[in-house]
Short mmCIF file of C-alpha atoms in Angstrom, two decimals:
data_model
loop_
_atom_site.label_atom_id
_atom_site.label_comp_id
_atom_site.label_asym_id
_atom_site.label_seq_id
_atom_site.Cartn_x
_atom_site.Cartn_y
_atom_site.Cartn_z
CA VAL A 1364 -62.22 -11.62 -38.79
CA THR A 1365 -63.74 -8.37 -37.66
CA PRO A 1366 -65.05 -7.78 -34.12
CA ALA A 1367 -68.62 -7.74 -35.46
CA VAL A 1368 -68.22 -11.10 -37.21
CA THR A 1369 -66.56 -12.55 -34.11
CA ARG A 1370 -69.45 -11.39 -31.90
CA ALA A 1371 -72.06 -12.83 -34.29
CA ALA A 1372 -70.31 -16.19 -34.67
CA VAL A 1373 -69.65 -16.54 -30.93
CA GLN A 1374 -73.27 -15.60 -30.18
CA CYS A 1375 -74.35 -18.37 -32.58
CA ILE A 1376 -72.00 -20.90 -30.93
CA GLU A 1377 -73.31 -20.02 -27.46
CA GLU A 1378 -77.01 -20.12 -28.45
CA GLU A 1379 -78.34 -23.27 -26.79
CA GLY A 1380 -81.58 -23.24 -28.83
CA LEU A 1381 -79.76 -23.77 -32.12
CA GLU A 1382 -79.00 -27.18 -33.56
CA THR A 1383 -75.56 -28.51 -32.70
CA SER A 1384 -74.59 -28.68 -36.39
CA ILE A 1385 -75.21 -24.93 -36.81
CA ARG A 1386 -73.22 -24.13 -33.68
CA VAL A 1387 -70.35 -26.35 -34.89
CA ALA A 1388 -70.44 -24.64 -38.32
CA ALA A 1389 -70.16 -21.24 -36.60
CA ALA A 1390 -67.03 -22.44 -34.78
CA GLN A 1391 -65.62 -23.88 -38.00
CA ALA A 1392 -65.99 -20.46 -39.65
CA PHE A 1393 -62.83 -19.50 -37.75
CA ARG A 1394 -60.74 -22.38 -39.14
CA GLN A 1395 -59.52 -20.52 -42.23
CA ALA A 1396 -59.75 -16.99 -40.81
CA ASN A 1397 -56.78 -14.85 -39.86
CA CYS A 1398 -55.87 -15.12 -36.20
CA PHE A 1399 -57.74 -12.55 -34.10
CA ARG A 1400 -56.91 -12.65 -30.41
CA PRO A 1401 -60.42 -11.79 -29.08
CA ALA A 1402 -61.89 -14.60 -31.21
CA VAL A 1403 -59.28 -17.09 -29.95
CA GLU A 1404 -60.01 -16.13 -26.34
CA LYS A 1405 -63.78 -16.61 -26.82
CA LEU A 1406 -63.26 -19.96 -28.56
CA VAL A 1407 -60.94 -21.18 -25.78
CA ASP A 1408 -63.54 -20.14 -23.17
CA ILE A 1409 -66.20 -22.18 -25.00
CA ALA A 1410 -63.88 -25.17 -25.43
CA VAL A 1411 -63.14 -25.44 -21.71
CA ARG A 1412 -66.70 -24.78 -20.48
CA PRO A 1413 -68.42 -28.08 -19.52
CA ALA A 1414 -71.93 -26.67 -20.11
CA PHE A 1415 -71.53 -26.85 -23.89
CA ASP A 1416 -72.10 -29.90 -26.12
CA THR A 1417 -69.11 -32.11 -26.83
CA GLU A 1418 -69.12 -31.33 -30.57
CA VAL A 1419 -69.36 -27.58 -29.99
CA ARG A 1420 -66.49 -27.67 -27.51
CA ILE A 1421 -64.23 -29.71 -29.79
CA ALA A 1422 -65.02 -27.54 -32.84
CA SER A 1423 -64.27 -24.40 -30.80
CA TYR A 1424 -61.03 -25.94 -29.55
CA LEU A 1425 -59.91 -26.86 -33.09
CA ALA A 1426 -60.67 -23.35 -34.34
CA ALA A 1427 -58.81 -21.75 -31.43
CA VAL A 1428 -55.75 -23.98 -31.14
CA ARG A 1429 -54.22 -23.11 -34.51
CA CYS A 1430 -53.87 -19.49 -33.31
CA ALA A 1431 -53.30 -20.23 -29.64
CA GLU A 1432 -50.60 -18.52 -27.64
CA GLN A 1433 -48.86 -19.85 -24.54
CA GLU A 1434 -51.50 -18.63 -22.09
CA HIS A 1435 -54.30 -20.18 -24.15
CA LEU A 1436 -52.54 -23.54 -24.23
CA GLU A 1437 -51.89 -23.39 -20.48
CA LYS A 1438 -55.57 -22.64 -19.83
CA ILE A 1439 -56.71 -25.45 -22.12
CA ILE A 1440 -54.37 -28.01 -20.54
CA GLU A 1441 -55.21 -26.92 -16.98
CA LYS A 1442 -59.00 -27.08 -17.50
CA ILE A 1443 -59.13 -30.13 -19.77
CA SER A 1444 -56.80 -32.12 -17.49
CA LYS A 1445 -59.59 -32.00 -14.87
CA GLU A 1446 -62.36 -32.54 -17.42
CA GLU A 1447 -65.04 -35.13 -16.58
CA ASN A 1448 -66.29 -35.45 -20.16
CA THR A 1449 -64.07 -38.28 -21.43
CA GLN A 1450 -64.86 -37.42 -25.06
CA VAL A 1451 -63.56 -33.86 -24.79
CA ARG A 1452 -60.67 -34.80 -22.51
CA GLY A 1453 -59.35 -37.59 -24.75
CA PHE A 1454 -59.75 -35.62 -27.95
CA VAL A 1455 -58.08 -32.41 -26.76
CA LEU A 1456 -55.21 -34.02 -24.87
CA GLY A 1457 -54.60 -36.49 -27.71
CA HIS A 1458 -54.59 -33.65 -30.23
CA LEU A 1459 -52.08 -31.65 -28.20
CA ILE A 1460 -49.82 -34.71 -27.84
CA ASN A 1461 -50.02 -35.29 -31.61
CA ILE A 1462 -48.93 -31.68 -32.20
CA GLN A 1463 -46.12 -32.04 -29.66
CA GLU A 1464 -44.82 -35.24 -31.26
CA GLY A 1465 -45.52 -34.35 -34.90
CA SER A 1466 -43.27 -33.08 -37.65
CA CYS A 1467 -45.67 -31.01 -39.76
CA PRO A 1468 -44.01 -27.66 -40.58
CA ASN A 1469 -47.23 -25.62 -40.37
CA LYS A 1470 -47.64 -26.64 -36.70
CA GLU A 1471 -44.08 -25.74 -35.78
CA ASN A 1472 -45.09 -22.72 -33.68
CA LEU A 1473 -47.53 -24.79 -31.62
CA ARG A 1474 -44.92 -27.52 -31.22
CA TYR A 1475 -42.48 -24.89 -29.92
CA LEU A 1476 -45.07 -23.59 -27.41
CA LEU A 1477 -45.74 -27.15 -26.22
CA ALA A 1478 -42.08 -28.23 -26.13
CA ASN A 1479 -41.66 -28.04 -22.35
CA VAL A 1480 -45.26 -28.75 -21.39
CA VAL A 1481 -46.24 -32.00 -19.72
CA ILE A 1482 -49.54 -33.11 -21.24
CA PRO A 1483 -51.44 -35.75 -19.25
CA THR A 1484 -51.73 -39.11 -20.99
CA ASP A 1485 -54.30 -40.66 -18.66
CA PHE A 1486 -57.25 -40.62 -21.06
CA GLU A 1487 -59.17 -43.22 -23.03
CA LYS A 1488 -57.49 -43.98 -26.36
CA ASP A 1489 -59.84 -46.50 -28.00
CA PHE A 1490 -61.08 -44.62 -31.09
CA ARG A 1491 -63.95 -47.12 -31.43
CA LYS A 1492 -65.61 -45.59 -28.33
CA PHE A 1493 -63.86 -42.33 -27.55
CA SER A 1494 -63.29 -39.13 -29.48
CA ARG A 1495 -59.80 -38.99 -30.96
CA HIS A 1496 -57.57 -36.98 -33.19
CA ILE A 1497 -55.35 -39.18 -35.32
CA ASP A 1498 -52.36 -37.68 -37.11
CA MET A 1499 -49.92 -39.65 -39.22
CA ALA A 1500 -47.36 -37.63 -41.09
CA TYR A 1501 -43.84 -37.69 -42.34
CA TYR A 1502 -41.84 -34.64 -43.28
CA ALA A 1503 -38.35 -34.88 -44.74
CA PRO A 1504 -36.62 -31.52 -44.15
CA ALA A 1505 -33.71 -32.49 -46.41
CA PHE A 1506 -36.09 -32.68 -49.37
CA GLY A 1507 -38.57 -30.04 -48.17
CA MET A 1508 -41.38 -32.52 -48.72
CA GLY A 1509 -43.83 -34.51 -46.69
CA ALA A 1510 -47.29 -35.99 -46.52
CA GLY A 1511 -49.86 -36.43 -43.83
CA LEU A 1512 -53.20 -37.89 -42.93
CA GLU A 1513 -55.27 -36.33 -40.18
CA SER A 1514 -58.60 -37.55 -38.86
CA ASN A 1515 -61.04 -36.48 -36.17
CA ILE A 1516 -63.55 -38.92 -34.74
CA ILE A 1517 -66.06 -37.30 -32.38
CA TYR A 1518 -68.58 -39.13 -30.20
CA ALA A 1519 -71.26 -37.74 -27.92
CA PRO A 1520 -70.99 -38.92 -24.30
CA GLY A 1521 -72.68 -42.30 -23.89
CA SER A 1522 -72.82 -43.01 -27.64
CA PHE A 1523 -70.88 -45.65 -29.55
CA ILE A 1524 -71.73 -44.17 -32.95
CA PRO A 1525 -69.56 -41.23 -34.02
CA ARG A 1526 -71.39 -37.90 -34.34
CA ALA A 1527 -68.73 -36.54 -36.69
CA VAL A 1528 -65.83 -38.01 -38.66
CA ASN A 1529 -63.44 -36.23 -40.96
CA LEU A 1530 -60.34 -37.16 -42.89
CA ASN A 1531 -57.81 -34.70 -44.28
CA MET A 1532 -54.96 -35.67 -46.59
CA ARG A 1533 -52.19 -33.17 -47.26
CA ALA A 1534 -48.81 -32.86 -48.90
CA THR A 1535 -46.08 -30.39 -48.07
CA VAL A 1536 -43.69 -29.12 -50.72
CA ASP A 1537 -41.06 -26.51 -49.83
CA GLU A 1538 -42.74 -26.05 -46.44
CA THR A 1539 -46.02 -25.06 -48.14
CA PRO A 1540 -48.96 -27.30 -47.19
CA HIS A 1541 -51.29 -28.43 -49.97
CA GLY A 1542 -54.66 -30.02 -49.27
CA ILE A 1543 -55.13 -33.13 -51.33
CA ALA A 1544 -58.56 -34.19 -50.08
CA GLU A 1545 -60.92 -33.62 -47.19
CA ILE A 1546 -63.88 -35.84 -46.39
CA GLU A 1547 -66.33 -34.90 -43.65
CA HIS A 1548 -69.47 -36.52 -42.33
#
Protein backbone atom coordinates (compact mmCIF):
# COMPACT_ATOMS: atom_id res chain seq x y z
CA VAL A 1 0.00 0.00 0.00
CA THR A 2 1.48 3.30 -1.02
CA PRO A 3 1.28 6.45 1.12
CA ALA A 4 -1.15 7.99 -1.39
CA VAL A 5 -3.50 4.99 -1.26
CA THR A 6 -3.27 4.94 2.54
CA ARG A 7 -4.19 8.64 2.74
CA ALA A 8 -7.15 8.20 0.36
CA ALA A 9 -8.51 5.12 2.14
CA VAL A 10 -8.10 6.64 5.61
CA GLN A 11 -9.75 9.86 4.42
CA CYS A 12 -12.69 7.75 3.19
CA ILE A 13 -12.90 5.87 6.52
CA GLU A 14 -12.89 9.13 8.49
CA GLU A 15 -15.49 10.88 6.28
CA GLU A 16 -18.62 11.03 8.44
CA GLY A 17 -20.88 11.95 5.49
CA LEU A 18 -20.28 8.65 3.73
CA GLU A 19 -22.40 5.57 4.27
CA THR A 20 -21.05 3.18 6.87
CA SER A 21 -20.77 0.37 4.29
CA ILE A 22 -18.41 2.48 2.14
CA ARG A 23 -16.29 3.40 5.14
CA VAL A 24 -16.11 -0.27 6.20
CA ALA A 25 -15.12 -1.26 2.63
CA ALA A 26 -12.30 1.30 2.73
CA ALA A 27 -10.99 -0.29 5.94
CA GLN A 28 -11.34 -3.76 4.46
CA ALA A 29 -9.14 -2.69 1.53
CA PHE A 30 -6.20 -3.12 3.91
CA ARG A 31 -7.04 -6.74 4.79
CA GLN A 32 -5.05 -8.31 1.95
CA ALA A 33 -2.48 -5.52 1.55
CA ASN A 34 1.14 -5.76 2.59
CA CYS A 35 1.78 -4.40 6.06
CA PHE A 36 2.59 -0.68 5.98
CA ARG A 37 3.30 0.84 9.38
CA PRO A 38 1.70 4.28 8.74
CA ALA A 39 -1.51 2.54 7.60
CA VAL A 40 -1.54 0.30 10.69
CA GLU A 41 -1.09 3.32 12.96
CA LYS A 42 -3.98 5.19 11.30
CA LEU A 43 -6.24 2.14 11.48
CA VAL A 44 -5.43 1.60 15.17
CA ASP A 45 -6.22 5.28 15.87
CA ILE A 46 -9.62 4.88 14.18
CA ALA A 47 -10.33 1.60 15.98
CA VAL A 48 -9.80 3.10 19.44
CA ARG A 49 -11.60 6.41 18.79
CA PRO A 50 -15.14 6.33 20.28
CA ALA A 51 -16.46 8.98 17.84
CA PHE A 52 -16.56 6.48 14.97
CA ASP A 53 -19.36 3.99 14.20
CA THR A 54 -19.06 0.52 15.71
CA GLU A 55 -18.73 -1.19 12.31
CA VAL A 56 -16.06 1.25 11.12
CA ARG A 57 -14.06 0.78 14.30
CA ILE A 58 -14.22 -3.01 14.17
CA ALA A 59 -13.32 -3.12 10.45
CA SER A 60 -10.37 -0.81 11.10
CA TYR A 61 -9.27 -2.96 14.04
CA LEU A 62 -9.44 -6.17 11.95
CA ALA A 63 -7.41 -4.56 9.16
CA ALA A 64 -4.80 -3.27 11.61
CA VAL A 65 -4.40 -6.21 13.97
CA ARG A 66 -2.96 -8.64 11.44
CA CYS A 67 0.05 -6.30 11.04
CA ALA A 68 0.11 -4.96 14.58
CA GLU A 69 3.31 -4.66 16.56
CA GLN A 70 3.67 -4.71 20.34
CA GLU A 71 2.99 -0.99 20.81
CA HIS A 72 -0.16 -1.19 18.67
CA LEU A 73 -1.50 -4.10 20.70
CA GLU A 74 -0.71 -2.30 23.97
CA LYS A 75 -2.57 0.81 22.76
CA ILE A 76 -5.56 -1.24 21.61
CA ILE A 77 -5.81 -3.16 24.89
CA GLU A 78 -5.32 -0.04 27.03
CA LYS A 79 -8.00 2.00 25.19
CA ILE A 80 -10.51 -0.79 24.55
CA SER A 81 -10.29 -2.02 28.17
CA LYS A 82 -11.88 1.31 29.18
CA GLU A 83 -14.29 1.35 26.23
CA GLU A 84 -17.94 2.19 26.96
CA ASN A 85 -19.25 0.78 23.67
CA THR A 86 -19.95 -2.83 24.68
CA GLN A 87 -20.07 -3.94 21.03
CA VAL A 88 -16.54 -2.76 20.27
CA ARG A 89 -15.18 -3.80 23.66
CA GLY A 90 -16.51 -7.36 23.51
CA PHE A 91 -15.52 -7.90 19.90
CA VAL A 92 -11.95 -6.62 20.18
CA LEU A 93 -11.12 -8.21 23.53
CA GLY A 94 -12.73 -11.50 22.47
CA HIS A 95 -10.77 -11.47 19.22
CA LEU A 96 -7.48 -10.87 21.03
CA ILE A 97 -8.24 -13.69 23.48
CA ASN A 98 -9.04 -16.01 20.55
CA ILE A 99 -5.67 -15.17 18.98
CA GLN A 100 -3.91 -15.70 22.31
CA GLU A 101 -5.53 -19.11 22.84
CA GLY A 102 -5.57 -20.26 19.21
CA SER A 103 -3.30 -22.60 17.30
CA CYS A 104 -3.49 -21.19 13.77
CA PRO A 105 0.05 -20.97 12.34
CA ASN A 106 -0.56 -17.74 10.40
CA LYS A 107 -1.36 -15.93 13.68
CA GLU A 108 1.74 -17.21 15.45
CA ASN A 109 3.45 -13.79 15.51
CA LEU A 110 0.42 -12.14 17.12
CA ARG A 111 0.15 -15.00 19.61
CA TYR A 112 3.81 -14.45 20.52
CA LEU A 113 3.22 -10.70 21.03
CA LEU A 114 0.20 -11.45 23.23
CA ALA A 115 1.84 -14.29 25.19
CA ASN A 116 2.50 -12.31 28.37
CA VAL A 117 -0.36 -9.84 28.05
CA VAL A 118 -3.32 -9.96 30.40
CA ILE A 119 -6.44 -9.29 28.33
CA PRO A 120 -9.53 -8.32 30.33
CA THR A 121 -12.35 -10.88 30.20
CA ASP A 122 -15.06 -8.72 31.76
CA PHE A 123 -17.14 -8.18 28.63
CA GLU A 124 -20.48 -9.43 27.34
CA LYS A 125 -20.14 -12.79 25.59
CA ASP A 126 -23.69 -13.53 24.38
CA PHE A 127 -23.31 -13.52 20.58
CA ARG A 128 -27.10 -13.18 20.23
CA LYS A 129 -26.87 -9.57 21.48
CA PHE A 130 -23.22 -8.55 21.44
CA SER A 131 -20.59 -8.34 18.73
CA ARG A 132 -18.26 -11.33 18.82
CA HIS A 133 -15.43 -12.98 17.02
CA ILE A 134 -15.72 -16.75 17.06
CA ASP A 135 -12.73 -18.89 16.12
CA MET A 136 -12.72 -22.67 16.17
CA ALA A 137 -9.63 -24.32 14.79
CA TYR A 138 -7.42 -27.30 15.16
CA TYR A 139 -3.88 -27.52 13.89
CA ALA A 140 -1.83 -30.70 14.15
CA PRO A 141 1.86 -29.72 13.91
CA ALA A 142 2.93 -33.37 13.59
CA PHE A 143 1.01 -33.62 10.32
CA GLY A 144 1.41 -29.99 9.23
CA MET A 145 -2.34 -29.81 8.72
CA GLY A 146 -5.32 -28.13 10.27
CA ALA A 147 -8.71 -26.59 9.67
CA GLY A 148 -10.57 -23.66 11.06
CA LEU A 149 -13.82 -21.78 11.11
CA GLU A 150 -13.86 -18.08 11.91
CA SER A 151 -16.90 -15.84 12.21
CA ASN A 152 -17.55 -12.20 13.02
CA ILE A 153 -20.94 -11.05 14.23
CA ILE A 154 -21.25 -7.27 14.52
CA TYR A 155 -24.15 -5.38 16.09
CA ALA A 156 -24.75 -1.65 16.33
CA PRO A 157 -25.22 -0.38 19.90
CA GLY A 158 -28.84 -0.83 20.99
CA SER A 159 -29.69 -3.24 18.17
CA PHE A 160 -30.49 -6.94 18.45
CA ILE A 161 -30.17 -7.55 14.71
CA PRO A 162 -26.61 -8.02 13.45
CA ARG A 163 -25.37 -5.30 11.08
CA ALA A 164 -22.74 -7.63 9.62
CA VAL A 165 -22.03 -11.36 9.75
CA ASN A 166 -19.26 -13.26 8.05
CA LEU A 167 -18.02 -16.82 8.06
CA ASN A 168 -14.60 -17.94 6.87
CA MET A 169 -13.57 -21.58 6.50
CA ARG A 170 -9.92 -22.42 5.99
CA ALA A 171 -7.55 -25.35 5.82
CA THR A 172 -3.83 -25.33 6.53
CA VAL A 173 -1.47 -27.70 4.76
CA ASP A 174 2.27 -27.51 5.42
CA GLU A 175 1.72 -24.27 7.35
CA THR A 176 0.17 -22.64 4.27
CA PRO A 177 -3.39 -21.39 4.84
CA HIS A 178 -5.97 -22.07 2.13
CA GLY A 179 -9.34 -20.35 2.05
CA ILE A 180 -12.11 -22.84 1.48
CA ALA A 181 -15.09 -20.50 1.61
CA GLU A 182 -16.05 -17.05 2.82
CA ILE A 183 -19.62 -15.86 3.26
CA GLU A 184 -20.37 -12.26 4.16
CA HIS A 185 -23.58 -10.35 4.70
